[in-house]
XYZ file of N, CA and C in Angstrom:
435
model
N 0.835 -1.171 0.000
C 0.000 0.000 0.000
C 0.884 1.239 0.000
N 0.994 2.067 -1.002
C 1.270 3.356 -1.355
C 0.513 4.287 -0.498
N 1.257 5.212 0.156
C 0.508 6.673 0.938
C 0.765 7.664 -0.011
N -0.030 8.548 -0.029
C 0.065 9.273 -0.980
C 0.508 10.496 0.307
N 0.911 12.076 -0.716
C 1.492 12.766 0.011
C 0.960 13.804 0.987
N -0.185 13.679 1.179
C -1.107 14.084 2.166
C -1.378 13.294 3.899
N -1.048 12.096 3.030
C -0.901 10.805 4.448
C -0.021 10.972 4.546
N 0.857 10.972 3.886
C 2.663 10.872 4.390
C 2.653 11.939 5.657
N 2.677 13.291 4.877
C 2.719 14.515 5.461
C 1.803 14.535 7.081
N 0.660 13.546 6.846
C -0.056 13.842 7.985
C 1.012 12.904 9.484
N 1.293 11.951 8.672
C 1.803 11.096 9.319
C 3.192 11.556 10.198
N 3.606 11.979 9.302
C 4.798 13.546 10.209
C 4.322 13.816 11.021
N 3.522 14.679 10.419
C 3.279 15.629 12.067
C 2.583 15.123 12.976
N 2.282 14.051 13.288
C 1.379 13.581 13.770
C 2.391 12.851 14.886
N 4.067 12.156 14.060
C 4.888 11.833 15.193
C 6.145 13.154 15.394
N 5.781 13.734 15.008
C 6.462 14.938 15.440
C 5.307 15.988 16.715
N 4.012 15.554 16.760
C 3.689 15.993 17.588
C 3.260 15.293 19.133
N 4.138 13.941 18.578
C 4.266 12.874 19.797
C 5.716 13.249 20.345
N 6.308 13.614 19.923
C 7.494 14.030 20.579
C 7.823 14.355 21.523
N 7.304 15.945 22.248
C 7.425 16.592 23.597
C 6.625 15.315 24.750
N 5.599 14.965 24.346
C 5.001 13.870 25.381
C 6.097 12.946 25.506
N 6.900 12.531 24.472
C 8.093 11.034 24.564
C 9.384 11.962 25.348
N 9.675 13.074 25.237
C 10.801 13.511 26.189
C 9.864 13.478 27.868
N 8.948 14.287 27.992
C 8.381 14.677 29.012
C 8.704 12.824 30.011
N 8.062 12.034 29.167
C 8.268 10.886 29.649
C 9.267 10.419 30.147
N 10.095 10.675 29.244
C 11.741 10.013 29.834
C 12.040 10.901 30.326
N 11.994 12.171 31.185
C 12.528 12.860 31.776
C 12.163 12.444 33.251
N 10.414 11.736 33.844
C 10.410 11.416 34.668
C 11.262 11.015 35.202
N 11.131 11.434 36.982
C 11.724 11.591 37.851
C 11.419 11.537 39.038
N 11.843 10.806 40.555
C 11.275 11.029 41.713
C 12.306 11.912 42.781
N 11.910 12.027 43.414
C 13.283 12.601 44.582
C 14.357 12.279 45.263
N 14.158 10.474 44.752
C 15.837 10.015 44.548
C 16.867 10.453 43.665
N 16.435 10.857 42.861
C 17.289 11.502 41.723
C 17.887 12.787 41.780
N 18.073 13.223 42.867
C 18.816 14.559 43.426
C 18.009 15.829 42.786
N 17.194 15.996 43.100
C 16.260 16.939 42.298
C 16.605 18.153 42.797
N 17.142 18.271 44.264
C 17.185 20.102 44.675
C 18.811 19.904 45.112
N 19.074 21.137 44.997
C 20.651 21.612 45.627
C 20.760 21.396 47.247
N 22.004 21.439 47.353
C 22.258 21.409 49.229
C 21.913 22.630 49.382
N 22.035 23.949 48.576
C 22.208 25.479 48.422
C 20.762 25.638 48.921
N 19.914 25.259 48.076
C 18.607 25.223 47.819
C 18.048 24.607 48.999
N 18.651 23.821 49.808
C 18.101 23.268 50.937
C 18.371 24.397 52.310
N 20.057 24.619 52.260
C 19.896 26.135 53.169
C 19.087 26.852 53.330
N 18.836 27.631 51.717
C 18.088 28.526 52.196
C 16.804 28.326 52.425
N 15.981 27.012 52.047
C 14.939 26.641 52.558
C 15.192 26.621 54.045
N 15.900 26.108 54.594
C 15.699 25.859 56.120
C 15.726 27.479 56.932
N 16.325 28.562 56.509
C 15.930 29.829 56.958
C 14.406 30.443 56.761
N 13.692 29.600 55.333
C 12.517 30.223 55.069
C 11.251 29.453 55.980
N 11.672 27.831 56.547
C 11.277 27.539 57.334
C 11.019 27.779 58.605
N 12.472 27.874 59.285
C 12.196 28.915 60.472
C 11.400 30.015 60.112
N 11.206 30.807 59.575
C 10.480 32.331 59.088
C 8.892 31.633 59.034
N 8.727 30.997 58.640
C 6.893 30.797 57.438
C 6.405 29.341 58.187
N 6.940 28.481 58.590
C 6.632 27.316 58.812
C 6.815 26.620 60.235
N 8.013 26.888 60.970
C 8.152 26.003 62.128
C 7.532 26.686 63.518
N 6.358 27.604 63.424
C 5.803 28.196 64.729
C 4.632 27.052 64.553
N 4.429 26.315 63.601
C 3.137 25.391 63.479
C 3.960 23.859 63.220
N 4.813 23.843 62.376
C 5.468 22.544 61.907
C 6.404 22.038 63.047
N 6.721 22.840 63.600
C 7.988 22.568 64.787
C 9.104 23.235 64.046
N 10.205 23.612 65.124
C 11.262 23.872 64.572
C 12.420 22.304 64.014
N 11.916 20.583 64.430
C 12.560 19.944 64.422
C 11.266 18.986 63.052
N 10.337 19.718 62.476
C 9.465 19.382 61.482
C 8.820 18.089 62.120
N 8.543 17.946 63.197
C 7.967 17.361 64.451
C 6.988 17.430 64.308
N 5.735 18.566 63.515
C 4.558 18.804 63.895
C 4.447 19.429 65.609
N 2.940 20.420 65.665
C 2.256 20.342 66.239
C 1.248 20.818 66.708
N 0.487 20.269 67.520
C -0.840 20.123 67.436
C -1.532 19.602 66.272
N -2.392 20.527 65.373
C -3.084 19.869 64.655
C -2.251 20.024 62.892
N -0.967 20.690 62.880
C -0.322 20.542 61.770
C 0.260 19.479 61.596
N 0.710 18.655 60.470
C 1.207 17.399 60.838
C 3.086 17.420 61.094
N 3.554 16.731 60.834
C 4.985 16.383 60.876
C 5.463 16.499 59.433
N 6.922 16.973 59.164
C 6.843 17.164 57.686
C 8.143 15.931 57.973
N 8.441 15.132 58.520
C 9.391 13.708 58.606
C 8.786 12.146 59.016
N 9.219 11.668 58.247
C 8.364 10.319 59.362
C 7.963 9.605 58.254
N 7.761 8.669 58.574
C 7.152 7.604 57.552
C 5.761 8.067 57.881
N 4.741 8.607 58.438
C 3.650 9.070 58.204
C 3.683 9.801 57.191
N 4.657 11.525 57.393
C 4.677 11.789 56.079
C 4.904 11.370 54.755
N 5.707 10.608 54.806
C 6.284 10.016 53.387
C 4.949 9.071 52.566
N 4.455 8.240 53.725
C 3.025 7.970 52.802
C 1.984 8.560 52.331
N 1.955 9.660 53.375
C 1.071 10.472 52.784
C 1.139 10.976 51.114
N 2.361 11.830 51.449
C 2.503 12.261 50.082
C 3.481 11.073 48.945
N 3.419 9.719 49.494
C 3.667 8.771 48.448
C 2.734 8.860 47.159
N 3.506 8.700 46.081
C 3.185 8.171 44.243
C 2.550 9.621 43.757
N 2.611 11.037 45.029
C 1.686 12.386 44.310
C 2.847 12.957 43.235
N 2.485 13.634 42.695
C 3.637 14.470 42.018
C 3.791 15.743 42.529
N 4.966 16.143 42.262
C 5.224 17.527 42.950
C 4.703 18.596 42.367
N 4.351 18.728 41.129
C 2.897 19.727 40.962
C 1.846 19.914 41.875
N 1.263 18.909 42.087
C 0.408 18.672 42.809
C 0.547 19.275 44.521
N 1.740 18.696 44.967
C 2.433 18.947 46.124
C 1.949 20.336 46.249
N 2.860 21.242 45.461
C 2.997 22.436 45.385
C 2.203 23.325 45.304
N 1.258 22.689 44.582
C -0.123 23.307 44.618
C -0.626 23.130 45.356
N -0.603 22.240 46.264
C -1.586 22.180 47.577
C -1.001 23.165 48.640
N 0.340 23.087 49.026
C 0.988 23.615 49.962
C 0.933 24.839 49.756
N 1.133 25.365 48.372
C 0.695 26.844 47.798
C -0.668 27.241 48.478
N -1.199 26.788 48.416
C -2.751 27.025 48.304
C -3.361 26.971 49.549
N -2.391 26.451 51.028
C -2.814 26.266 52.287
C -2.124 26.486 53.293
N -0.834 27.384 52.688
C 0.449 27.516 53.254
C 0.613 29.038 53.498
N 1.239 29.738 54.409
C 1.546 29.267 55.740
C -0.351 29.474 55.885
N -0.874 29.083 56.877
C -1.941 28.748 57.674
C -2.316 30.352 57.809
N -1.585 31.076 57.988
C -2.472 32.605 58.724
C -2.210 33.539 57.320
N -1.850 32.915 56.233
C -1.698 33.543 54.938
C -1.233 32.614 53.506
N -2.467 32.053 53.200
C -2.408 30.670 52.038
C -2.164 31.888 51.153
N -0.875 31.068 49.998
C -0.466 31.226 48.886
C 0.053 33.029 49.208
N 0.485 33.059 49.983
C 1.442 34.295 50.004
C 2.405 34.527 49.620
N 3.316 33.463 49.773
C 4.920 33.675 49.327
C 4.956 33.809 47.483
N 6.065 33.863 47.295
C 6.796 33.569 45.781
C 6.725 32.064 45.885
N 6.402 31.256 44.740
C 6.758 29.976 44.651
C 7.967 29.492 44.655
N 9.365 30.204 44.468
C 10.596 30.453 44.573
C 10.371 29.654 46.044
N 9.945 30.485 47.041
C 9.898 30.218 48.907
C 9.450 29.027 48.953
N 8.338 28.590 48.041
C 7.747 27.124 48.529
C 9.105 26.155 47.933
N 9.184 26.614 46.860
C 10.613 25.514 46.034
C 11.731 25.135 46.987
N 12.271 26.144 47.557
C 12.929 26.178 48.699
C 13.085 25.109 50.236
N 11.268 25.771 50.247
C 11.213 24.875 51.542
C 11.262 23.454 51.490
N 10.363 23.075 50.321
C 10.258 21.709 50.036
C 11.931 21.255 49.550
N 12.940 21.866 49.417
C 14.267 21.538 49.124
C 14.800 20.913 50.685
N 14.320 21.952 51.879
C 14.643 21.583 53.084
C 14.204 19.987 53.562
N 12.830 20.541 53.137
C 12.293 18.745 53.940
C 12.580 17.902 53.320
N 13.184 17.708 51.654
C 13.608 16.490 51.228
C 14.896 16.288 51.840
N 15.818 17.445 52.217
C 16.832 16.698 52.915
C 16.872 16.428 54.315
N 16.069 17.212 55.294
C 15.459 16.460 56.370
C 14.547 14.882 56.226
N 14.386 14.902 55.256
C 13.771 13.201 55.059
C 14.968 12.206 54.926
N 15.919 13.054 54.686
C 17.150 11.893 53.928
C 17.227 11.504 52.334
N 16.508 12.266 51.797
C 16.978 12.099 50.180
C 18.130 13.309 49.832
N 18.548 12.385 48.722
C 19.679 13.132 48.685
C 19.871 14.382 47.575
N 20.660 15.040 47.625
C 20.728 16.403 46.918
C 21.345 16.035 45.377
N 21.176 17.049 44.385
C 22.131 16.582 43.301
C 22.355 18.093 42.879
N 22.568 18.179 41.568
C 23.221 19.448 41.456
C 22.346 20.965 41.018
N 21.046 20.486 40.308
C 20.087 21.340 40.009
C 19.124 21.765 41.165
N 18.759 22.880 40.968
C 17.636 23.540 42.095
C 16.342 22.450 41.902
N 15.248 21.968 42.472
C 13.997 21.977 42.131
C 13.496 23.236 41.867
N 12.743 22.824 40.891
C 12.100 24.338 40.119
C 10.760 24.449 40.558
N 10.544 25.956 40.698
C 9.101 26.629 41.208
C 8.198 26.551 40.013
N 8.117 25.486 39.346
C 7.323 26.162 37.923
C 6.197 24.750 38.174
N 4.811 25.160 38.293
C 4.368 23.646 38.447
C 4.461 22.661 37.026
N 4.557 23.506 35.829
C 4.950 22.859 34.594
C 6.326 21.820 34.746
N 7.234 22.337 35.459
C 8.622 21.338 35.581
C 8.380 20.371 36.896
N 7.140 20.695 37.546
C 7.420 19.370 38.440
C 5.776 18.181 38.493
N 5.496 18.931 37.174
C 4.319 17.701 36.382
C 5.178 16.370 36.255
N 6.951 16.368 36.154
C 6.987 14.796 35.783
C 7.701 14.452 36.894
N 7.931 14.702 37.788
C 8.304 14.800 39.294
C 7.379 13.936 40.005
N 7.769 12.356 40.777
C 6.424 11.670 41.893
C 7.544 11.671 42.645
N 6.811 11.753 44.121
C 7.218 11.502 45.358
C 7.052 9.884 45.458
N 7.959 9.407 45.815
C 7.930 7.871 46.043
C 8.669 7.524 47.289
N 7.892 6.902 47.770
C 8.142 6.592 49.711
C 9.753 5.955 49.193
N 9.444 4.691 48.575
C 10.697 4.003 49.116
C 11.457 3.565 47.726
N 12.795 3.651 48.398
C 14.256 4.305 47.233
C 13.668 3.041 46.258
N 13.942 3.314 44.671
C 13.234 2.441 43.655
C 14.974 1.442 43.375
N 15.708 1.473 43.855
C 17.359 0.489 44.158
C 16.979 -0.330 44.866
């Protein structure tokens, strides 16, 4: 069977517009993969003290009715979500006496802190504030090694 040059042509673009979905894919990623800086974790832990640990604890302990941002409680919680998602929630309910106040820059940050208070490890790029770059980003409880 011969395509003529209308099918051909369609047929192009059609895997040329499968493309960005086939990178997006292989770019997936979880937070074993060193997703934020040690840098990026500093200065999260100053923006924590500031925005977060009069409710989270200063040792991310939780308390009262905020939860713990360490622990295998947390980690299931936010097990298999993606960090879009994350971000958007925490955006959106964060700090408690002023949701979605900061720069998303501040949330990028903080969440840099608690992944290395969890014990994942750092690599060389920032996590990015963009919820577009952390659509292929899942939180996954336990190391995929």
């Amino acid at each position: 069977m011969r395509l003529g040059n209308k099918a051909a042509c369609a047929l192009v673009m059609l895997a040329m517009s499968m493309l960005p979905v086939l990178a997006v894919a292989q770019s997936a990623s979880t937070q074993w993969d060193g997703i934020y800086s040690a840098a990026q974790a500093n200065r999260g832990q100053a923006l924590f003290v500031q925005h977060c640990a009069v409710c989270h604890g200063d040792k991310l302990q939780g308390i009262d009715m905020a939860p713990a941002l360490v622990g295998d409680e947390f980690v299931n919680n936010w097990n298999r979500l993606r960090f879009a998602t994350l971000m958007d929630r925490v955006q959106m309910s964060m700090p408690k006496s002023a949701p979605a106040s900061l720069p998303l820059v501040v949330y990028a940050d903080v969440f840099a802190f608690i992944l290395s208070k969890n014990g994942y490890p750092a690599g060389p790029n920032e996590l990015s504030s963009k919820l577009s770059d952390l659509r292929s980003v899942t939180f996954v409880a336990k190391s995929p090694s």
